[in-house]
Structures are given as structure tokens and as C-alpha cells.
mmCIF file of C-alpha atoms and ligand atoms in Angstrom:
data_model
loop_
_atom_site.group_PDB
_atom_site.id
_atom_site.type_symbol
_atom_site.label_atom_id
_atom_site.label_comp_id
_atom_site.label_asym_id
_atom_site.label_seq_id
_atom_site.Cartn_x
_atom_site.Cartn_y
_atom_site.Cartn_z
ATOM 1 C CA MET A 139 -0.226 0.202 -0.008
ATOM 2 C CA LYS A 140 1.481 3.659 -0.393
ATOM 3 C CA LYS A 141 1.318 6.280 1.757
ATOM 4 C CA GLU A 142 -1.541 8.222 0.417
ATOM 5 C CA GLU A 143 -3.552 5.627 0.396
ATOM 6 C CA LYS A 144 -6.237 4.971 2.843
ATOM 7 C CA PHE A 145 -7.212 1.697 3.924
ATOM 8 C CA LYS A 146 -10.576 0.818 2.382
ATOM 9 C CA SER A 147 -13.534 -1.304 4.682
ATOM 10 C CA GLY A 148 -17.063 -1.801 4.183
ATOM 11 C CA TYR A 149 -20.115 -4.262 4.054
ATOM 12 C CA ALA A 150 -20.704 -6.910 0.995
ATOM 13 C CA ALA A 151 -23.953 -8.672 1.126
ATOM 14 C CA ILE A 152 -23.771 -12.324 -0.690
ATOM 15 C CA VAL A 153 -27.883 -12.571 -2.337
ATOM 16 C CA GLY A 154 -29.575 -15.014 -4.656
ATOM 17 C CA LYS A 155 -31.556 -18.070 -4.724
ATOM 18 C CA PRO A 156 -30.766 -20.827 -2.605
ATOM 19 C CA ASN A 157 -28.352 -23.161 -4.210
ATOM 20 C CA VAL A 158 -26.344 -20.567 -6.508
ATOM 21 C CA GLY A 159 -23.251 -21.174 -4.858
ATOM 22 C CA LYS A 160 -23.293 -18.224 -2.115
ATOM 23 C CA SER A 161 -21.931 -20.095 0.726
ATOM 24 C CA THR A 162 -19.305 -21.574 -0.641
ATOM 25 C CA LEU A 163 -18.418 -17.985 -2.640
ATOM 26 C CA LEU A 164 -17.769 -16.771 1.016
ATOM 27 C CA ASN A 165 -16.469 -19.903 1.951
ATOM 28 C CA ARG A 166 -13.578 -19.399 -0.531
ATOM 29 C CA LEU A 167 -13.288 -16.148 -0.894
ATOM 30 C CA VAL A 168 -12.124 -15.945 2.921
ATOM 31 C CA MET A 169 -10.020 -18.759 2.330
ATOM 32 C CA LYS A 170 -11.074 -21.069 4.981
ATOM 33 C CA LYS A 171 -14.726 -22.745 5.248
ATOM 34 C CA ILE A 172 -16.921 -20.742 7.809
ATOM 35 C CA ALA A 173 -20.627 -21.662 6.170
ATOM 36 C CA ALA A 174 -22.530 -25.265 5.686
ATOM 37 C CA ILE A 175 -22.237 -26.265 2.191
ATOM 38 C CA SER A 176 -24.855 -29.136 0.785
ATOM 39 C CA ASN A 177 -26.338 -29.515 -2.613
ATOM 40 C CA LYS A 178 -29.590 -29.054 -0.569
ATOM 41 C CA PRO A 179 -31.489 -25.842 -0.954
ATOM 42 C CA GLN A 180 -31.577 -23.550 2.480
ATOM 43 C CA THR A 181 -28.821 -24.911 3.759
ATOM 44 C CA THR A 182 -27.890 -21.825 5.318
ATOM 45 C CA ARG A 183 -30.246 -20.279 8.158
ATOM 46 C CA ASN A 184 -28.750 -18.034 9.541
ATOM 47 C CA LYS A 185 -26.767 -14.815 8.285
ATOM 48 C CA ILE A 186 -22.750 -15.623 8.689
ATOM 49 C CA THR A 187 -20.054 -13.012 8.201
ATOM 50 C CA GLY A 188 -16.944 -13.787 6.605
ATOM 51 C CA VAL A 189 -14.166 -10.907 6.373
ATOM 52 C CA VAL A 190 -11.460 -11.103 3.441
ATOM 53 C CA HIS A 191 -8.071 -8.936 4.708
ATOM 54 C CA PHE A 192 -6.222 -7.164 1.835
ATOM 55 C CA PRO A 193 -2.990 -5.227 2.388
ATOM 56 C CA GLY A 194 -5.079 -1.842 1.783
ATOM 57 C CA GLY A 195 -8.321 -3.053 3.061
ATOM 58 C CA GLN A 196 -11.216 -4.812 4.022
ATOM 59 C CA ILE A 197 -14.235 -6.709 2.876
ATOM 60 C CA ILE A 198 -16.993 -7.733 5.351
ATOM 61 C CA LEU A 199 -18.933 -10.381 3.497
ATOM 62 C CA LEU A 200 -22.169 -11.490 4.410
ATOM 63 C CA ASP A 201 -23.681 -14.997 3.188
ATOM 64 C CA THR A 202 -28.070 -14.816 3.552
ATOM 65 C CA PRO A 203 -30.005 -17.683 3.582
ATOM 66 C CA GLY A 204 -31.326 -17.125 -0.033
ATOM 67 C CA ILE A 205 -34.714 -15.395 -1.162
ATOM 68 C CA HIS A 206 -37.438 -17.582 -1.965
ATOM 69 C CA GLN A 207 -41.368 -17.397 -1.312
ATOM 70 C CA ALA A 208 -41.319 -19.009 2.028
ATOM 71 C CA SER A 209 -43.734 -21.616 3.794
ATOM 72 C CA SER A 210 -42.821 -22.474 7.559
ATOM 73 C CA GLN A 211 -42.334 -19.738 10.167
ATOM 74 C CA LEU A 212 -38.377 -20.605 9.780
ATOM 75 C CA ASN A 213 -38.358 -20.231 6.314
ATOM 76 C CA ARG A 214 -40.159 -16.765 6.569
ATOM 77 C CA LEU A 215 -37.763 -16.331 9.615
ATOM 78 C CA MET A 216 -34.611 -16.899 6.985
ATOM 79 C CA VAL A 217 -35.852 -14.527 4.096
ATOM 80 C CA LYS A 218 -36.620 -11.819 6.421
ATOM 81 C CA ALA A 219 -32.892 -12.061 7.921
ATOM 82 C CA SER A 220 -31.722 -12.287 3.736
ATOM 83 C CA LEU A 221 -33.662 -8.936 2.803
ATOM 84 C CA SER A 222 -32.873 -7.444 6.028
ATOM 85 C CA THR A 223 -28.877 -6.984 5.152
ATOM 86 C CA TYR A 224 -29.820 -5.128 1.986
ATOM 87 C CA ASN A 225 -30.038 -1.315 4.193
ATOM 88 C CA ASP A 226 -27.049 -1.966 6.194
ATOM 89 C CA VAL A 227 -24.035 -2.810 3.096
ATOM 90 C CA ASP A 228 -21.946 -1.045 0.892
ATOM 91 C CA ILE A 229 -22.156 -3.243 -1.978
ATOM 92 C CA ILE A 230 -24.714 -6.190 -3.500
ATOM 93 C CA LEU A 231 -23.363 -9.333 -4.743
ATOM 94 C CA PHE A 232 -26.192 -10.605 -6.304
ATOM 95 C CA VAL A 233 -25.384 -14.937 -7.850
ATOM 96 C CA ILE A 234 -26.884 -16.488 -10.028
ATOM 97 C CA ASP A 235 -26.191 -20.502 -11.562
ATOM 98 C CA ALA A 236 -24.394 -19.967 -14.878
ATOM 99 C CA LYS A 237 -26.084 -22.798 -16.204
ATOM 100 C CA GLN A 238 -29.577 -22.061 -15.183
ATOM 101 C CA GLY A 239 -29.411 -18.509 -16.457
ATOM 102 C CA PHE A 240 -31.826 -15.944 -15.104
ATOM 103 C CA THR A 241 -34.842 -17.967 -13.916
ATOM 104 C CA GLU A 242 -38.346 -16.654 -12.550
ATOM 105 C CA ASN A 243 -36.677 -17.202 -8.606
ATOM 106 C CA ASP A 244 -33.700 -15.293 -9.792
ATOM 107 C CA ILE A 245 -36.117 -12.323 -11.275
ATOM 108 C CA PHE A 246 -37.995 -12.588 -8.071
ATOM 109 C CA VAL A 247 -34.805 -11.793 -6.209
ATOM 110 C CA MET A 248 -33.500 -9.336 -8.660
ATOM 111 C CA GLY A 249 -37.083 -7.458 -7.931
ATOM 112 C CA THR A 250 -36.466 -7.083 -4.401
ATOM 113 C CA LEU A 251 -33.312 -5.295 -5.212
ATOM 114 C CA GLU A 252 -34.862 -2.625 -7.172
ATOM 115 C CA ASN A 253 -35.174 0.358 -5.010
ATOM 116 C CA VAL A 254 -31.645 -0.964 -2.727
ATOM 117 C CA LYS A 255 -29.121 2.016 -3.819
ATOM 118 C CA SER A 256 -26.040 0.606 -3.219
ATOM 119 C CA PRO A 257 -23.950 -0.620 -6.336
ATOM 120 C CA LYS A 258 -24.753 -4.238 -7.685
ATOM 121 C CA LEU A 259 -22.312 -6.930 -9.119
ATOM 122 C CA LEU A 260 -23.634 -9.663 -10.798
ATOM 123 C CA ILE A 261 -21.634 -12.829 -10.195
ATOM 124 C CA ILE A 262 -22.162 -15.225 -12.773
ATOM 125 C CA ASN A 263 -21.166 -18.874 -10.752
ATOM 126 C CA LYS A 264 -20.486 -22.061 -11.538
ATOM 127 C CA LEU A 265 -18.965 -21.225 -15.364
ATOM 128 C CA ASP A 266 -17.719 -24.401 -14.570
ATOM 129 C CA LEU A 267 -20.545 -25.934 -15.730
ATOM 130 C CA VAL A 268 -20.970 -23.633 -19.357
ATOM 131 C CA ALA A 269 -19.815 -23.608 -22.347
ATOM 132 C CA LYS A 270 -18.080 -20.562 -23.540
ATOM 133 C CA PRO A 271 -20.718 -19.077 -26.147
ATOM 134 C CA ASP A 272 -23.740 -19.354 -23.144
ATOM 135 C CA LEU A 273 -22.012 -17.439 -21.181
ATOM 136 C CA LEU A 274 -21.142 -14.532 -23.621
ATOM 137 C CA GLY A 275 -25.132 -15.107 -24.181
ATOM 138 C CA LEU A 276 -26.073 -15.349 -20.561
ATOM 139 C CA ILE A 277 -23.690 -11.718 -20.220
ATOM 140 C CA ALA A 278 -25.358 -10.380 -22.796
ATOM 141 C CA GLU A 279 -28.905 -10.792 -21.490
ATOM 142 C CA ALA A 280 -27.559 -9.453 -18.554
ATOM 143 C CA ASN A 281 -26.158 -6.497 -19.639
ATOM 144 C CA ALA A 282 -29.468 -5.762 -21.185
ATOM 145 C CA LYS A 283 -30.867 -5.779 -17.588
ATOM 146 C CA SER A 284 -29.254 -2.500 -16.864
ATOM 147 C CA ILE A 285 -29.453 -3.117 -12.901
ATOM 148 C CA PHE A 286 -25.437 -4.197 -12.564
ATOM 149 C CA ASP A 287 -22.790 -1.885 -12.164
ATOM 150 C CA GLU A 288 -20.645 -4.743 -13.575
ATOM 151 C CA ILE A 289 -21.214 -8.436 -14.397
ATOM 152 C CA ILE A 290 -18.305 -11.034 -13.372
ATOM 153 C CA PRO A 291 -18.316 -14.647 -13.948
ATOM 154 C CA VAL A 292 -16.577 -17.228 -11.809
ATOM 155 C CA SER A 293 -16.500 -20.462 -10.417
ATOM 156 C CA ALA A 294 -16.571 -20.458 -6.739
ATOM 157 C CA LEU A 295 -15.657 -24.156 -6.553
ATOM 158 C CA ARG A 296 -12.669 -23.910 -7.958
ATOM 159 C CA SER A 297 -11.641 -20.425 -7.072
ATOM 160 C CA ASP A 298 -11.371 -19.029 -10.907
ATOM 161 C CA GLY A 299 -11.953 -15.485 -11.043
ATOM 162 C CA LEU A 300 -12.014 -14.865 -7.314
ATOM 163 C CA GLU A 301 -8.807 -12.540 -6.769
ATOM 164 C CA ASP A 302 -10.129 -10.390 -9.333
ATOM 165 C CA LEU A 303 -13.788 -10.118 -7.913
ATOM 166 C CA GLY A 304 -12.009 -9.084 -4.509
ATOM 167 C CA HIS A 305 -10.148 -6.550 -6.145
ATOM 168 C CA THR A 306 -13.374 -5.332 -7.832
ATOM 169 C CA ILE A 307 -15.386 -5.605 -4.417
ATOM 170 C CA LEU A 308 -12.446 -3.129 -2.730
ATOM 171 C CA GLY A 309 -12.689 -0.772 -5.311
ATOM 172 C CA TYR A 310 -16.681 0.101 -4.687
ATOM 173 C CA LEU A 311 -16.197 0.300 -0.562
ATOM 174 C CA PRO A 312 -15.668 3.450 0.908
ATOM 175 C CA GLU A 313 -12.508 4.558 3.523
ATOM 176 C CA GLY A 314 -12.998 3.304 6.387
ATOM 177 C CA PRO A 315 -11.514 1.620 9.456
ATOM 178 C CA GLN A 316 -9.989 -2.088 9.944
ATOM 179 C CA TYR A 317 -13.209 -3.466 11.821
ATOM 180 C CA PHE A 318 -11.739 -6.942 12.395
ATOM 181 C CA PRO A 319 -8.143 -7.734 12.980
ATOM 182 C CA GLU A 320 -6.469 -9.134 10.618
ATOM 183 C CA ASP A 321 -6.155 -13.329 12.229
ATOM 184 C CA MET A 322 -9.973 -13.319 12.093
ATOM 185 C CA ILE A 323 -12.204 -14.111 9.766
ATOM 186 C CA THR A 324 -15.547 -14.391 10.983
ATOM 187 C CA ASP A 325 -17.824 -12.983 14.381
ATOM 188 C CA CYS A 326 -19.626 -16.148 14.499
ATOM 189 C CA SER A 327 -18.601 -18.235 17.749
ATOM 190 C CA GLU A 328 -17.249 -21.433 18.017
ATOM 191 C CA GLU A 329 -20.527 -22.677 18.998
ATOM 192 C CA PHE A 330 -22.260 -21.499 16.303
ATOM 193 C CA LEU A 331 -19.155 -22.984 13.561
ATOM 194 C CA VAL A 332 -19.464 -26.608 15.340
ATOM 195 C CA GLU A 333 -23.455 -26.725 14.646
ATOM 196 C CA GLU A 334 -22.826 -25.207 11.142
ATOM 197 C CA ILE A 335 -20.429 -28.225 10.615
ATOM 198 C CA VAL A 336 -22.462 -31.169 12.324
ATOM 199 C CA ARG A 337 -25.521 -29.653 10.502
ATOM 200 C CA GLU A 338 -23.972 -29.765 7.054
ATOM 201 C CA LYS A 339 -22.880 -33.537 7.597
ATOM 202 C CA ILE A 340 -26.226 -34.097 8.200
ATOM 203 C CA MET A 341 -27.652 -32.202 5.504
ATOM 204 C CA GLN A 342 -25.146 -33.808 2.982
ATOM 205 C CA ARG A 343 -26.254 -37.457 4.324
ATOM 206 C CA THR A 344 -30.045 -37.173 4.471
ATOM 207 C CA ARG A 345 -32.811 -37.334 2.655
ATOM 208 C CA MET A 346 -36.329 -36.559 2.219
ATOM 209 C CA GLU A 347 -37.515 -34.129 4.936
ATOM 210 C CA ILE A 348 -34.531 -34.855 7.626
ATOM 211 C CA PRO A 349 -32.376 -32.252 6.306
ATOM 212 C CA TYR A 350 -34.858 -29.501 6.833
ATOM 213 C CA ALA A 351 -35.950 -30.864 10.070
ATOM 214 C CA VAL A 352 -33.060 -30.605 11.875
ATOM 215 C CA ALA A 353 -31.420 -28.437 14.244
ATOM 216 C CA VAL A 354 -27.964 -28.530 15.955
ATOM 217 C CA VAL A 355 -27.355 -26.631 19.619
ATOM 218 C CA VAL A 356 -23.804 -27.480 21.066
ATOM 219 C CA GLU A 357 -24.697 -27.737 24.757
ATOM 220 C CA GLY A 358 -20.931 -27.839 26.349
ATOM 221 C CA MET A 359 -17.393 -27.484 25.039
ATOM 222 C CA SER A 360 -14.801 -27.900 27.498
ATOM 223 C CA GLU A 361 -10.973 -29.129 27.441
ATOM 224 C CA GLY A 362 -10.724 -32.255 28.660
ATOM 225 C CA HIS A 363 -7.163 -34.763 29.659
ATOM 226 C CA GLY A 364 -4.182 -34.395 27.442
ATOM 227 C CA ASN A 365 -5.490 -31.204 25.612
ATOM 228 C CA VAL A 366 -8.740 -33.205 23.918
ATOM 229 C CA TRP A 367 -12.031 -30.652 23.141
ATOM 230 C CA VAL A 368 -14.968 -32.549 24.459
ATOM 231 C CA ILE A 369 -17.754 -31.155 22.866
ATOM 232 C CA ASP A 370 -21.655 -31.865 23.741
ATOM 233 C CA ALA A 371 -23.731 -31.278 20.569
ATOM 234 C CA LEU A 372 -27.310 -31.903 20.526
ATOM 235 C CA ILE A 373 -29.663 -33.273 16.984
ATOM 236 C CA ILE A 374 -33.212 -31.567 17.716
ATOM 237 C CA VAL A 375 -35.488 -33.744 15.291
ATOM 238 C CA GLU A 376 -39.647 -32.993 14.766
ATOM 239 C CA LYS A 377 -40.440 -36.971 15.286
ATOM 240 C CA GLN A 378 -39.274 -39.861 16.196
ATOM 241 C CA SER A 379 -39.208 -41.558 13.355
ATOM 242 C CA GLN A 380 -36.464 -38.760 12.219
ATOM 243 C CA LYS A 381 -34.049 -39.868 15.787
ATOM 244 C CA LYS A 382 -34.376 -43.490 14.707
ATOM 245 C CA ILE A 383 -33.302 -42.903 11.125
ATOM 246 C CA LEU A 384 -30.845 -40.529 12.703
ATOM 247 C CA ILE A 385 -29.547 -42.468 15.331
ATOM 248 C CA GLY A 386 -29.520 -45.987 13.071
ATOM 249 C CA ALA A 387 -28.899 -49.135 13.972
ATOM 250 C CA LYS A 388 -27.011 -49.568 17.004
ATOM 251 C CA GLY A 389 -26.569 -45.941 16.477
ATOM 252 C CA ALA A 390 -24.341 -46.716 13.063
ATOM 253 C CA MET A 391 -26.161 -43.308 11.306
ATOM 254 C CA LEU A 392 -24.712 -41.286 14.095
ATOM 255 C CA LYS A 393 -21.310 -42.556 14.033
ATOM 256 C CA LYS A 394 -21.115 -42.196 10.159
ATOM 257 C CA LEU A 395 -21.991 -38.177 10.825
ATOM 258 C CA GLY A 396 -20.378 -38.001 13.672
ATOM 259 C CA LYS A 397 -16.869 -39.158 12.212
ATOM 260 C CA PRO A 398 -16.669 -36.489 9.396
ATOM 261 C CA ALA A 399 -17.934 -33.741 11.335
ATOM 262 C CA ARG A 400 -15.133 -34.303 14.608
ATOM 263 C CA GLU A 401 -12.598 -34.376 11.763
ATOM 264 C CA GLU A 402 -13.684 -31.092 10.268
ATOM 265 C CA ILE A 403 -13.811 -29.366 13.680
ATOM 266 C CA GLU A 404 -10.358 -30.721 14.589
ATOM 267 C CA LYS A 405 -9.149 -28.920 11.428
ATOM 268 C CA ARG A 406 -11.098 -25.995 11.859
ATOM 269 C CA PHE A 407 -9.844 -25.710 15.366
ATOM 270 C CA GLY A 408 -6.284 -27.219 15.360
ATOM 271 C CA CYS A 409 -6.718 -29.558 18.276
ATOM 272 C CA LYS A 410 -8.256 -33.151 19.163
ATOM 273 C CA VAL A 411 -11.597 -33.435 19.591
ATOM 274 C CA TYR A 412 -14.087 -35.723 21.251
ATOM 275 C CA LEU A 413 -17.795 -35.216 20.042
ATOM 276 C CA ASN A 414 -20.631 -36.410 21.898
ATOM 277 C CA LEU A 415 -23.853 -36.670 19.622
ATOM 278 C CA PHE A 416 -27.426 -36.790 21.348
ATOM 279 C CA VAL A 417 -30.811 -36.967 19.275
ATOM 280 C CA LYS A 418 -33.892 -35.171 21.193
ATOM 281 C CA VAL A 419 -37.515 -34.929 19.536
ATOM 282 C CA LYS A 420 -38.970 -31.486 19.589
ATOM 283 C CA ASN A 421 -42.123 -31.670 18.168
ATOM 284 C CA ASN A 422 -42.646 -29.055 15.463
ATOM 285 C CA TRP A 423 -39.968 -27.274 16.350
ATOM 286 C CA ARG A 424 -39.751 -25.230 13.332
ATOM 287 C CA GLU A 425 -43.290 -23.123 13.755
ATOM 288 C CA ASP A 426 -42.742 -22.999 17.690
ATOM 289 C CA GLY A 427 -41.884 -19.343 18.178
ATOM 290 C CA ARG A 428 -39.977 -20.685 21.695
ATOM 291 C CA SER A 429 -38.287 -23.551 20.029
ATOM 292 C CA LEU A 430 -37.059 -21.080 17.387
ATOM 293 C CA ARG A 431 -36.461 -18.766 19.809
ATOM 294 C CA GLU A 432 -34.430 -21.149 21.285
ATOM 295 C CA LEU A 433 -32.370 -22.310 18.645
ATOM 296 C CA GLY A 434 -31.117 -18.679 17.328
ATOM 297 C CA TYR A 435 -33.655 -18.417 14.609
ATOM 298 C CA LEU A 436 -35.907 -16.156 16.024
ATOM 299 C CA HIS A 437 -34.808 -12.643 17.842
ATOM 300 C CA ASP A 438 -36.700 -10.237 19.765
ATOM 301 C CA SER A 439 -36.733 -8.108 16.635
ATOM 302 C CA ASN A 440 -38.206 -10.059 14.530
HETATM 303 N N1 GDP B 290 -19.951 -26.870 -10.368
HETATM 304 C C1 GDP B 290 -20.232 -26.142 -9.672
HETATM 305 N N2 GDP B 290 -20.504 -26.011 -8.335
HETATM 306 C C2 GDP B 290 -20.566 -25.387 -7.065
HETATM 307 C C3 GDP B 290 -20.162 -23.927 -7.084
HETATM 308 N N3 GDP B 290 -20.084 -23.302 -6.512
HETATM 309 C C4 GDP B 290 -21.011 -24.176 -5.494
HETATM 310 N N4 GDP B 290 -21.580 -25.083 -6.238
HETATM 311 C C5 GDP B 290 -22.343 -25.986 -5.464
HETATM 312 O O1 GDP B 290 -23.461 -25.665 -5.479
HETATM 313 C C6 GDP B 290 -24.249 -26.112 -4.847
HETATM 314 C C7 GDP B 290 -24.909 -25.505 -3.706
HETATM 315 O O2 GDP B 290 -23.431 -24.431 -3.176
HETATM 316 P P1 GDP B 290 -24.080 -23.617 -1.578
HETATM 317 O O3 GDP B 290 -22.801 -22.377 -1.546
HETATM 318 O O4 GDP B 290 -24.620 -24.409 -0.840
HETATM 319 O O5 GDP B 290 -25.732 -22.366 -2.293
HETATM 320 P P2 GDP B 290 -26.229 -21.189 -1.295
HETATM 321 O O6 GDP B 290 -27.273 -22.376 -0.938
HETATM 322 O O7 GDP B 290 -26.262 -20.688 -2.604
HETATM 323 O O8 GDP B 290 -24.947 -20.884 -0.205
HETATM 324 C C8 GDP B 290 -22.932 -27.057 -3.599
HETATM 325 O O9 GDP B 290 -23.153 -28.604 -4.239
HETATM 326 C C9 GDP B 290 -21.609 -26.802 -4.333
HETATM 327 O O10 GDP B 290 -20.640 -27.707 -4.105
HETATM 328 C C10 GDP B 290 -19.014 -23.968 -8.813
HETATM 329 O O11 GDP B 290 -18.540 -22.676 -9.339
HETATM 330 N N5 GDP B 290 -19.149 -24.918 -9.695
HETATM 331 MG MG1 MG B 291 -25.930 -21.206 1.570
#
């Protein structure tokens, strides 16, 4: 950084319909995994912060649950969490899937952006899935919409185009303070990160309604003998039948979920972990205000 150049910093909201790769983009830009990823829509439930550090600036990324026409109370809260970020950010990163192009859902999300004054970048993600002529067609179509300040094709999964994207975003940010120290890449708590890792493994390994019926709460985290962290995590489901599936025969399913979760937690925090998983039924928690509050999805401001 030259002496006369001022430090730039600000907030960038990643928005788009579910499954376009918003969380993957956040993780890759931050270069550490923070947000859960799966091929199922609505994997992300909370607003998640990730910080990208540059010599002359800092981008604070907000990953959002994804906007869609919502049905359950949990889903409505998720959409509300996404929409509420628009007003407080310096730039919007609107993500679409290159293979799908502009679908009805993308148009719906774009509609919610109409009155937002911040600059808007269109990120065409999953570049790796399309041929060049198709991509050029999509870029032309996006240009015609003339609501985007720039159009940037990337492949988040392959980290293609992300360095340029980072610098482009930085270019739009105002002069500002260093909000986060350089070694801090998120303001999410360790408990939250563990909950996301466990929930991700469940989302990736279960089917039908189970991925959506699950919530995870870390009930305890403490240092045991020999520098091993002991973590107790509670998996909450809606029905007895779901509990049975998650536990599996003689606990086989829990083991299948627990191993990759433990390994990822160990990698993320750089210590040995003993992960205890418990399963509990909470009838209809997705529609129950008290449960939603206890699980951190409903805040008094909602
Ligand atoms: N081929 C390909 N797949 C991607 C890319 N980015 C994300 N995905 C996949 O798309 C799915 C949804 O990703 P996720 O980040 O959870 O999407 P979100 O719902 O928008 O947060 C996952 O299976 C990702 O691995 C990409 O650049 N290329
Ligand atoms: Mg997500």
C-alpha cells in the first residue's frame, strides 16, 4: 500500500436464490470454511459473516440464507434475515447459476433489489458448468437488464476469478477503519461454527424431510485430559421416526455423521476433539416460536 492510499473497508451482502453457491463463494473468498454447504436448498439458515483481508482494505461479507417464497415460520424468518441485510451494506453481490441462467426465482430476487441504492455486482457462478458461447449469451442478457454495475463470471468451487472479484469489490468500498483484526475471519462463535459443521454433515447425508427437520445445538465445550476438547452437541428433530433414522441401527448413522464432523472440527480448530452427539425430539419446532428463539433463529427484533 502506498502511503497516500487510504484503507478501504465495508460490507458486501451475498444474495440470490438457494443453491447458486453463495456459501461456497463466501468460504472461498475468505479462504477458510465458515458456512455449511450442501446441494440441498436452504442449507444456510442464519446470516454469516466472513472477513477478507487485503494489504489496503477489508471486505466484510455477509452470507444470507437465500431468498425464496417462504412457507414455514422458519423459512419466513430466513427470508427476512436475507432482506434485512440490504439496507446496511456498501455493495450487493447478486449470485446466479451460469447453467440455469435467469430463472423465475432469480427474477423474483432481483425484484427485491430494485430500490436498493448500493452498487450491485452480478456474479455468474458455476462457470465450470457452461460452454463459452452460452456464457457470452448470458452476459449479454444480463447487460440488457442494466441494473448491474458490473458482471463477473466465476467458479467459486474452483476458485476461478475470485482474486479479481475481491479487488473489484474492494474498489467499490469507501474509506473506512479496520473493523476486524487481521487474524479474525468471522464473528461467528466457535459453538455456532461447530453447529454448522454437524448440521452440514446431516444435510449432506440424509434425505427427504430430514435435512430440513434438523437443528443442532452445542450444549457444552470444554478442555478434557491431554488437550482434547470435549464437545456435546444436541441434534433436534421433529419426530420420533426421524430420531430413529439419525441414530441408525446400534448408532451406526450417528457414527457415520460424527466421524466427518469431528475430523472437520479438528481441522478447523487445530486440536483433538471428542464429539458426543445426542438426538432429541422437539415436536414441530420449526413452527414453534419458543423453540425457534431457543435455537437462535428468532430474535426479539423479529
Ligand atoms: N460446479 C460447481 N458447483 C458449485 C459451484 N459453487 C457452488 N457449487 C455447488 O452448488 C451447491 C450449492 O452450494 P451452496 O454454496 O451451499 O449454495 P447456497 O445455497 O447459494 O449457499 C453445492 O453442491 C456446491 O458444491 C461452482 O462454482 N461450480
Ligand atoms: Mg448457503
